[in-house]
C-alpha atoms as a printed R data frame, in Angstrom:
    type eleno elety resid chain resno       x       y       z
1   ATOM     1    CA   UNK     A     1 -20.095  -3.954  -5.576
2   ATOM     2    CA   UNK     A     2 -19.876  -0.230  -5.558
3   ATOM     3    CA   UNK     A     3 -19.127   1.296  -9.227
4   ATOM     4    CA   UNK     A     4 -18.762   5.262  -8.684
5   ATOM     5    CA   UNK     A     5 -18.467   6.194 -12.652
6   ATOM     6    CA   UNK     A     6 -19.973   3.516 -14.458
7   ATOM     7    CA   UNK     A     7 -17.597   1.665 -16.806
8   ATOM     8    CA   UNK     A     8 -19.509   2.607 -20.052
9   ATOM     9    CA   UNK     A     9 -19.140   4.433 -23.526
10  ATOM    10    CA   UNK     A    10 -22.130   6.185 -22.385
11  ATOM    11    CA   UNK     A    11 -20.709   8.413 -19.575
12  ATOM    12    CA   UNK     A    12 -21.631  11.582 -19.396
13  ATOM    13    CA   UNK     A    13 -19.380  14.761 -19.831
14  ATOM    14    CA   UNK     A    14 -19.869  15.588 -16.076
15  ATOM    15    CA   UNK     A    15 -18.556  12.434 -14.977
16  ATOM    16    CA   UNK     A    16 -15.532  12.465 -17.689
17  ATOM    17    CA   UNK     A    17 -14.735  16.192 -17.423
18  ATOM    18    CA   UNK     A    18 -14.048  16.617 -13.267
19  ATOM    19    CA   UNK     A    19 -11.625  15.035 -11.247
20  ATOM    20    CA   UNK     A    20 -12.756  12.869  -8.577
21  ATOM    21    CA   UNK     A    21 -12.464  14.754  -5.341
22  ATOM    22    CA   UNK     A    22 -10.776  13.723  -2.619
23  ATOM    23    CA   UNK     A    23 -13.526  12.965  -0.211
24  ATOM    24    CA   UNK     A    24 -15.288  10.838  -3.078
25  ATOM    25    CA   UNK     A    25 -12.176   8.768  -3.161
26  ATOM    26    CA   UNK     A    26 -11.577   8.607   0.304
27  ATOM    27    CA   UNK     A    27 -15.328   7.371   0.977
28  ATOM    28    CA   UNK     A    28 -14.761   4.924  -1.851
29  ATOM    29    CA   UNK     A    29 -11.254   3.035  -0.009
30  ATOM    30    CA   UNK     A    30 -13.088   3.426   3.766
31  ATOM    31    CA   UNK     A    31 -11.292   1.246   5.564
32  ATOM    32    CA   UNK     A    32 -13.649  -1.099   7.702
33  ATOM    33    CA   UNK     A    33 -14.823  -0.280  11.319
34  ATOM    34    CA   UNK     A    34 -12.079  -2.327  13.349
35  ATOM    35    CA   UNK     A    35 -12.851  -3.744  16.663
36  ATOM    36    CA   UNK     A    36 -10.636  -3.328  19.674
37  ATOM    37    CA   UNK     A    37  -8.206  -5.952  19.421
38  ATOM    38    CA   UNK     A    38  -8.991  -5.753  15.319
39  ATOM    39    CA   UNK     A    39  -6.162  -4.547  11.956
40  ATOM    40    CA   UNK     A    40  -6.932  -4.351   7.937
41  ATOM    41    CA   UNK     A    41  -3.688  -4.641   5.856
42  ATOM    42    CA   UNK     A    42  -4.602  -3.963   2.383
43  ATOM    43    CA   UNK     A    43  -2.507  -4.061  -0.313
44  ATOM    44    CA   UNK     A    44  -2.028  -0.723  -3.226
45  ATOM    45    CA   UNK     A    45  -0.288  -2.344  -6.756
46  ATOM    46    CA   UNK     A    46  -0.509  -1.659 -10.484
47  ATOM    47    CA   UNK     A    47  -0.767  -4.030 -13.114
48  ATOM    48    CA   UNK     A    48  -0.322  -3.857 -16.781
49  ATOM    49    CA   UNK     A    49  -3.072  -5.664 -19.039
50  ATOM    50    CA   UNK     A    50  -0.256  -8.396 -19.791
51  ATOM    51    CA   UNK     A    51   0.354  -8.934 -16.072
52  ATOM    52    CA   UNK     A    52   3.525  -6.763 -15.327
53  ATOM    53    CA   UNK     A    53   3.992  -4.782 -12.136
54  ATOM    54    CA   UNK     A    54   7.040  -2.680 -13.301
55  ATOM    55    CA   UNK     A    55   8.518  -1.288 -16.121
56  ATOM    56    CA   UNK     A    56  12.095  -0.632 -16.178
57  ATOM    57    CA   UNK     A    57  12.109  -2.116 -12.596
58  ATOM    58    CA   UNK     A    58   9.614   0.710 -11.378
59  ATOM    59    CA   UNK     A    59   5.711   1.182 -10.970
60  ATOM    60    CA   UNK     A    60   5.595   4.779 -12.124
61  ATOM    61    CA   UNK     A    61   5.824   4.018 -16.438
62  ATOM    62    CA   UNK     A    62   2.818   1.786 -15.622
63  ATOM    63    CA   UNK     A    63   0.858   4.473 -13.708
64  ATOM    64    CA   UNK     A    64  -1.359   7.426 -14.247
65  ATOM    65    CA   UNK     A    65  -2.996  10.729 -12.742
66  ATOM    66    CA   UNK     A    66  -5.855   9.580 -11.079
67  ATOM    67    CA   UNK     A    67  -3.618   6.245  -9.789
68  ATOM    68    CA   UNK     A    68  -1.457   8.174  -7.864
69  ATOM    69    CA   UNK     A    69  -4.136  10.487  -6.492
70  ATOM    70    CA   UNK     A    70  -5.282   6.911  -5.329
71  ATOM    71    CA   UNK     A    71  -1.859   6.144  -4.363
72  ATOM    72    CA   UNK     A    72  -1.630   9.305  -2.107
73  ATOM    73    CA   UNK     A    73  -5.402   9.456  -0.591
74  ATOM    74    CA   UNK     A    74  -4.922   5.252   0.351
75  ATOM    75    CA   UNK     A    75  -1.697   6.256   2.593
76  ATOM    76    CA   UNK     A    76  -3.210   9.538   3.974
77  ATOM    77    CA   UNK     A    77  -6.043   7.300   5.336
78  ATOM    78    CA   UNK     A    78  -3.461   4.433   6.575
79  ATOM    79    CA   UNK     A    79  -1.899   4.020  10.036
80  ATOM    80    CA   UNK     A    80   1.261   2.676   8.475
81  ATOM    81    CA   UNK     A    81   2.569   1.621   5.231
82  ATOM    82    CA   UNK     A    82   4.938  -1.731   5.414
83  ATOM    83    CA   UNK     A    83   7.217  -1.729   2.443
84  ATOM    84    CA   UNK     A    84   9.604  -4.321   1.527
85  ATOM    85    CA   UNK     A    85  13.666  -2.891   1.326
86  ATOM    86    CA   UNK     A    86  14.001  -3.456  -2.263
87  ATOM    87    CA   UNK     A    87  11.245  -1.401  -2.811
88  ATOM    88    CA   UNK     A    88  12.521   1.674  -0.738
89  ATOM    89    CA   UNK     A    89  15.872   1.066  -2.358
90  ATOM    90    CA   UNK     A    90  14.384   1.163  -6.377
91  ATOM    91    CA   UNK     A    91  11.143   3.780  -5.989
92  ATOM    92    CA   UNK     A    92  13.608   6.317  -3.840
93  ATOM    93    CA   UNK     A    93  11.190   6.082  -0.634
94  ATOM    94    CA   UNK     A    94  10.317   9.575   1.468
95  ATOM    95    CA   UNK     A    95   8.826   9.960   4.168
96  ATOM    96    CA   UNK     A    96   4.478  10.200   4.585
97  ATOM    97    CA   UNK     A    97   3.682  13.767   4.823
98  ATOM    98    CA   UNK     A    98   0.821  15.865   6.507
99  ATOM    99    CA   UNK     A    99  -1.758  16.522   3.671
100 ATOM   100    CA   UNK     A   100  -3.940  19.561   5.245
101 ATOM   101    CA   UNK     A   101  -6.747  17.885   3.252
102 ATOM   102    CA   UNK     A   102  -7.195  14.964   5.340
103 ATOM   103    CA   UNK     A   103  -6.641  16.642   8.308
104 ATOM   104    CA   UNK     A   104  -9.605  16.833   9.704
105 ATOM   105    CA   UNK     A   105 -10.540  12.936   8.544
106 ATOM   106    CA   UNK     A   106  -7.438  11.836  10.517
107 ATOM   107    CA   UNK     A   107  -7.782  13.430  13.363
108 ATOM   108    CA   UNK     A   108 -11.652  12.057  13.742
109 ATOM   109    CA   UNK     A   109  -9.966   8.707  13.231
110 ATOM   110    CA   UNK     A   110  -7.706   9.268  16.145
111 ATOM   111    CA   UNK     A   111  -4.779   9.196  13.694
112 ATOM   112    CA   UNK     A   112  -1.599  10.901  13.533
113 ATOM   113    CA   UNK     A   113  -0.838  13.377  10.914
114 ATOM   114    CA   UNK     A   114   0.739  11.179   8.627
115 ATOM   115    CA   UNK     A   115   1.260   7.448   8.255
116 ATOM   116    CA   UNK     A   116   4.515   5.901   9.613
117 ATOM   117    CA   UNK     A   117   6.318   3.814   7.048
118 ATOM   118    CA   UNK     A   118   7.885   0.252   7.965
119 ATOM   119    CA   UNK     A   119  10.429  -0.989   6.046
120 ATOM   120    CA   UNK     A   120  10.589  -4.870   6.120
121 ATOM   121    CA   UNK     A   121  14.371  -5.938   5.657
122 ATOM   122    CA   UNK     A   122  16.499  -9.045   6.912
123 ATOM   123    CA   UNK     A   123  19.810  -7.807   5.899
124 ATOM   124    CA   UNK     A   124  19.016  -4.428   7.334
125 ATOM   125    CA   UNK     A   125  20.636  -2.922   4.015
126 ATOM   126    CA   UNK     A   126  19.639   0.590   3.438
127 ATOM   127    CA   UNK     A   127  21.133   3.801   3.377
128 ATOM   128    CA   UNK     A   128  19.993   5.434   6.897
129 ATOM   129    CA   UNK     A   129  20.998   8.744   5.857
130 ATOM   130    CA   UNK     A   130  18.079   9.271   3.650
131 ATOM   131    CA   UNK     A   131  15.253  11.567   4.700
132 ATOM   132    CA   UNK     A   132  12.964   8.510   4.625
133 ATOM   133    CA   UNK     A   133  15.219   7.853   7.960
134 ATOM   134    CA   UNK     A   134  16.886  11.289   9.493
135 ATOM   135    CA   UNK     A   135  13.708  13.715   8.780
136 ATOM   136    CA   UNK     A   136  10.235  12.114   8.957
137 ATOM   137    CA   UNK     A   137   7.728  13.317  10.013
138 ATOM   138    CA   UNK     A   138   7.066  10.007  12.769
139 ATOM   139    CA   UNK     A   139   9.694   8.198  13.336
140 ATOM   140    CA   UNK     A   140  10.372   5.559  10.360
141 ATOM   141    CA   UNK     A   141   9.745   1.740  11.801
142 ATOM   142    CA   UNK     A   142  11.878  -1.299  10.720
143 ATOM   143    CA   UNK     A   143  10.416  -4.507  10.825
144 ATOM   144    CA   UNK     A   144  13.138  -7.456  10.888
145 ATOM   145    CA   UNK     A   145  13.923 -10.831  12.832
146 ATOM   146    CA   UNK     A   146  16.053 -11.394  16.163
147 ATOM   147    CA   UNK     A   147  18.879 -12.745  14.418
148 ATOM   148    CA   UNK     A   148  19.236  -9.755  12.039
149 ATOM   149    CA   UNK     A   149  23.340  -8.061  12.551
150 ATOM   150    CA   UNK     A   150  23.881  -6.348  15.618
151 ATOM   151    CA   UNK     A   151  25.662  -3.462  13.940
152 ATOM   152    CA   UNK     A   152  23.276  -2.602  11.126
153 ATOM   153    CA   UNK     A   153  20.427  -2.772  14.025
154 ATOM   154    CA   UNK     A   154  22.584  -0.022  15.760
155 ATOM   155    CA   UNK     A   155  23.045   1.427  12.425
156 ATOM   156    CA   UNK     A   156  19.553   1.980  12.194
157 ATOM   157    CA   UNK     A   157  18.426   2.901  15.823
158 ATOM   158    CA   UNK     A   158  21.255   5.845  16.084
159 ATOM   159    CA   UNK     A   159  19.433   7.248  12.459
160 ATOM   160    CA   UNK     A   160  16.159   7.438  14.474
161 ATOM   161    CA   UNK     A   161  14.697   4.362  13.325
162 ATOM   162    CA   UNK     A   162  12.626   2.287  15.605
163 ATOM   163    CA   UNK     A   163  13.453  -1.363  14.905
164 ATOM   164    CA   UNK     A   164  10.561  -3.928  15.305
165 ATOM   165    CA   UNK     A   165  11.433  -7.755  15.528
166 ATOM   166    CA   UNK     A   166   9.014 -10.324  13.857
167 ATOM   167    CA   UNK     A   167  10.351 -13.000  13.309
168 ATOM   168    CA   UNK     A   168  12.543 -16.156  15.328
169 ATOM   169    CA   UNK     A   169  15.270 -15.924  12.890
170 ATOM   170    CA   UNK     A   170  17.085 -13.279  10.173
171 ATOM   171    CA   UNK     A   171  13.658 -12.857   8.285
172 ATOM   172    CA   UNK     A   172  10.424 -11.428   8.983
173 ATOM   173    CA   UNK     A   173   7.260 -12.837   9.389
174 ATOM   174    CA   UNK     A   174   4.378 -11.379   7.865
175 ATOM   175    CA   UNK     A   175   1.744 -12.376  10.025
176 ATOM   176    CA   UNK     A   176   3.806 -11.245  12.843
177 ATOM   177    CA   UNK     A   177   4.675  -8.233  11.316
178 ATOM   178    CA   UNK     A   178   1.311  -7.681  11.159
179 ATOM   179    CA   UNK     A   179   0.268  -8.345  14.760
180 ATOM   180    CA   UNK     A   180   3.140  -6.393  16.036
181 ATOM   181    CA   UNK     A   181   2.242  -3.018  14.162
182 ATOM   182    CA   UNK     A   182  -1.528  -3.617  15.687
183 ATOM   183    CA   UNK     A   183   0.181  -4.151  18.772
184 ATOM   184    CA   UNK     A   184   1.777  -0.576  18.063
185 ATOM   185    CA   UNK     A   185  -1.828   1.208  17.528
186 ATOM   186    CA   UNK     A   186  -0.920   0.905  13.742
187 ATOM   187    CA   UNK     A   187  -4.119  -0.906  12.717
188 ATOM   188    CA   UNK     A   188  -5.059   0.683   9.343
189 ATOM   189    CA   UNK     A   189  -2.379  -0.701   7.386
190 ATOM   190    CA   UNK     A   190  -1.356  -0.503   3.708
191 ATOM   191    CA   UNK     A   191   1.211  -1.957   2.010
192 ATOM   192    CA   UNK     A   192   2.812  -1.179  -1.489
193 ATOM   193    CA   UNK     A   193   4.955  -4.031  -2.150
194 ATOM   194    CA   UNK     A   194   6.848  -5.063  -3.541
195 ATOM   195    CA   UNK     A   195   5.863  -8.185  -5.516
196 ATOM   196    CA   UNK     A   196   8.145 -10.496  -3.106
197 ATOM   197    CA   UNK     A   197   6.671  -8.991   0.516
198 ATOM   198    CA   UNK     A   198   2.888  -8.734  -1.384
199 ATOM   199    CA   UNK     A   199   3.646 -12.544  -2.352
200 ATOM   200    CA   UNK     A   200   4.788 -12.983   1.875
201 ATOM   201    CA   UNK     A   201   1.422 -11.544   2.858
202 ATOM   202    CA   UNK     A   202  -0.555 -13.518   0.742
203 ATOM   203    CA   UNK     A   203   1.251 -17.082   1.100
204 ATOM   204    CA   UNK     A   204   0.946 -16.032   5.370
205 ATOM   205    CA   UNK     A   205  -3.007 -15.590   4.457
206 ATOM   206    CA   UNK     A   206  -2.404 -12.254   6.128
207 ATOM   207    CA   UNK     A   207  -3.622  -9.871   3.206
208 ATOM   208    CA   UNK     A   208  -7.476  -8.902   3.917
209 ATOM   209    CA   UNK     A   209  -7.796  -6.334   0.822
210 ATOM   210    CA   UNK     A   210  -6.051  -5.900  -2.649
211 ATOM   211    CA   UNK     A   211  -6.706  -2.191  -4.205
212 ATOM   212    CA   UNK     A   212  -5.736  -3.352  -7.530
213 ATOM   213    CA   UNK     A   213  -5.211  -0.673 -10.768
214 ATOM   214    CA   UNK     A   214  -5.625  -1.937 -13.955
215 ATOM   215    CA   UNK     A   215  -3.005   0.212 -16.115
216 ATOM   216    CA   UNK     A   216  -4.194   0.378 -20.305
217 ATOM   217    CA   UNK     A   217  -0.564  -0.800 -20.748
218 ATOM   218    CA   UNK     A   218   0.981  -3.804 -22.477
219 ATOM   219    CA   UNK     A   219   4.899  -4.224 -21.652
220 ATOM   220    CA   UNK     A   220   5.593  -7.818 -22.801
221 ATOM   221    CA   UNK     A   221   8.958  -8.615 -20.844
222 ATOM   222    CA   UNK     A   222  10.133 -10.587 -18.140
223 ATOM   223    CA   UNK     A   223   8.371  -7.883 -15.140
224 ATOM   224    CA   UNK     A   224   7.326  -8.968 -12.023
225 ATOM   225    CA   UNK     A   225   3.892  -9.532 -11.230
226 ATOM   226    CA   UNK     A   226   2.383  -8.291  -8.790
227 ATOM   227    CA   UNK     A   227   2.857 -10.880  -6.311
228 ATOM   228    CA   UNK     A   228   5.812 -13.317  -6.015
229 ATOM   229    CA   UNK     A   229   7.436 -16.144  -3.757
230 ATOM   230    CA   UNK     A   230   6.078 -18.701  -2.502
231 ATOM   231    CA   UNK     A   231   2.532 -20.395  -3.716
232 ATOM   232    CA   UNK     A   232  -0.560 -21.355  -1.532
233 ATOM   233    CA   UNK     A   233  -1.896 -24.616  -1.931
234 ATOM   234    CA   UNK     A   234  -5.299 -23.742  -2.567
235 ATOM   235    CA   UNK     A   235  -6.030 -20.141  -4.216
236 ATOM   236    CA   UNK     A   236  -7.744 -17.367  -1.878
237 ATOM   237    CA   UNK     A   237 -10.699 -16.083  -3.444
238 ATOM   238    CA   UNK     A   238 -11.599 -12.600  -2.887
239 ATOM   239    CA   UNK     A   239 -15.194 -10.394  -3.746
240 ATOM   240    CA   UNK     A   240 -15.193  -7.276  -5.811
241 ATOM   241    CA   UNK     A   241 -16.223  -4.334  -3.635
242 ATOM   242    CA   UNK     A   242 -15.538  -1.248  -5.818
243 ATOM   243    CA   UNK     A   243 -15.143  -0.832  -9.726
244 ATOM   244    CA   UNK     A   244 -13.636   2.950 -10.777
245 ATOM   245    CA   UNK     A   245 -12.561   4.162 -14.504
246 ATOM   246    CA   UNK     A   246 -11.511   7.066 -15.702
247 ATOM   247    CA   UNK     A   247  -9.027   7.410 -19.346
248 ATOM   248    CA   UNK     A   248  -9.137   3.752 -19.793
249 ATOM   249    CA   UNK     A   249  -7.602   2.831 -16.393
250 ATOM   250    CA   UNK     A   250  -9.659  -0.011 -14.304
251 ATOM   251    CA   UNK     A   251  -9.347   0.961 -10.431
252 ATOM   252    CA   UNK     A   252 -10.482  -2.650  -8.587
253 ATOM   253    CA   UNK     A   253 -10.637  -3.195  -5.001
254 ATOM   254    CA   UNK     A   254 -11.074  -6.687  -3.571
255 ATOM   255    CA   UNK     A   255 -11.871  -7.611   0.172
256 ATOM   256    CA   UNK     A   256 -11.471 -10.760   1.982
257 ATOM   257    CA   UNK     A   257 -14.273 -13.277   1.957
């Protein structure tokens, strides 16, 4: 297990009194080296100490500084972030955009300049006129199944969306949503929920990593974790692979056995 700042009342004042740079926390969420025909979804959520994913039905209460440096250098190293629609709809999704700083890091990876986002959605129930849809940067991908309404498919085509079936019927499914993005050269993948589509991932035993911030935070409440739907029958067990802290926030990261 890699711990970059030991988790200690003993730090020193170098380690507590500098912020992490980009490149250290780039080299610390590497994505693995993926074979030809390989993909790595990982998942990005924030937990309170008492379990909750939200407050006030959003992640940002919960979060922090050096969490949503996190947050921005895991999608500037992703292919493609997969997002559930309820999400988009309650965090007021935007486009990726081109961060000069990772440049360079992308383009050795053979990546774009910034990381499509794919909306997962069986009802097709967004607002296309959002800049998530009419001004990305690459074109915005929607995931959904053959049966999903004819007219809202249009909706989203003639808004410059490229739609994506994966799945037989209305819904999506996430191991095909999954295989179709790889299909698509999007290998590196990340997704940021929410709870319901991180619950799909994990009940399709298609989630390989969890990046998982530990927020200094109780909420009590009725919030979400950060998973939901349906259960597995036997519990996947993951291994630590990197332990962060800095002002009291745990940042974990968990691969696949």
């Amino acid at each position: 297990m890699r711990r970059l700042f030991p988790v200690t009342d003993q730090t020193s004042a170098d380690q507590t009194d500098r912020d992490w740079s980009l490149d250290e926390i780039a080299e610390a969420y590497e994505y693995p080296e993926l074979g030809p025909d390989g993909h790595w979804l990982r998942a990005n959520m924030v937990s309170t100490l008492d379990g909750a994913a939200q407050h006030d039905g959003r992640s940002q209460p919960i979060s922090g500084e050096t969490d949503m440096r996190i947050f921005g250098t895991l999608r500037a190293m992703a292919d493609v972030v997969v997002v559930g629609a309820e999400t988009v709809r309650q965090e007021g999704y935007r486009p990726a955009r081109a961060r000069e700083a990772f440049a360079a890091r992308r383009s050795a990876a053979g990546q774009g300049p910034a990381a499509v986002i794919a909306v997962v959605t069986a009802s097709l129930d967004l607002d296309f006129s959002l800049p998530l849809f009419t001004s990305p940067l690459v074109p915005t991908v929607v995931l959904t199944g053959a049966a999903a309404p004819s007219d809202r498919v249009a909706e989203a085509v003639a808004a410059g969306a490229q739609v994506v079936v994966a799945g037989e019927g209305t819904g999506v499914d996430p191991a095909r949503a999954v295989r179709e993005l790889a299909d698509r050269g999007l290998r590196r993948q990340l997704t940021e929920g929410g709870p319901r589509l991180l619950g799909q991932f994990v009940a399709a035993d298609a989630l390989d990593e969890l990046c998982l911030t530990i927020s200094p935070t109780l909420t009590a409440g009725d919030a979400q974790r950060i998973s939901g739907g349906p259960s597995v029958t036997v519990p996947h067990r993951l291994a630590p692979a990197c332990l962060l802290e800095e002002a009291g926030f745990l940042f974990t990261r968990y691969r696949r056995i």
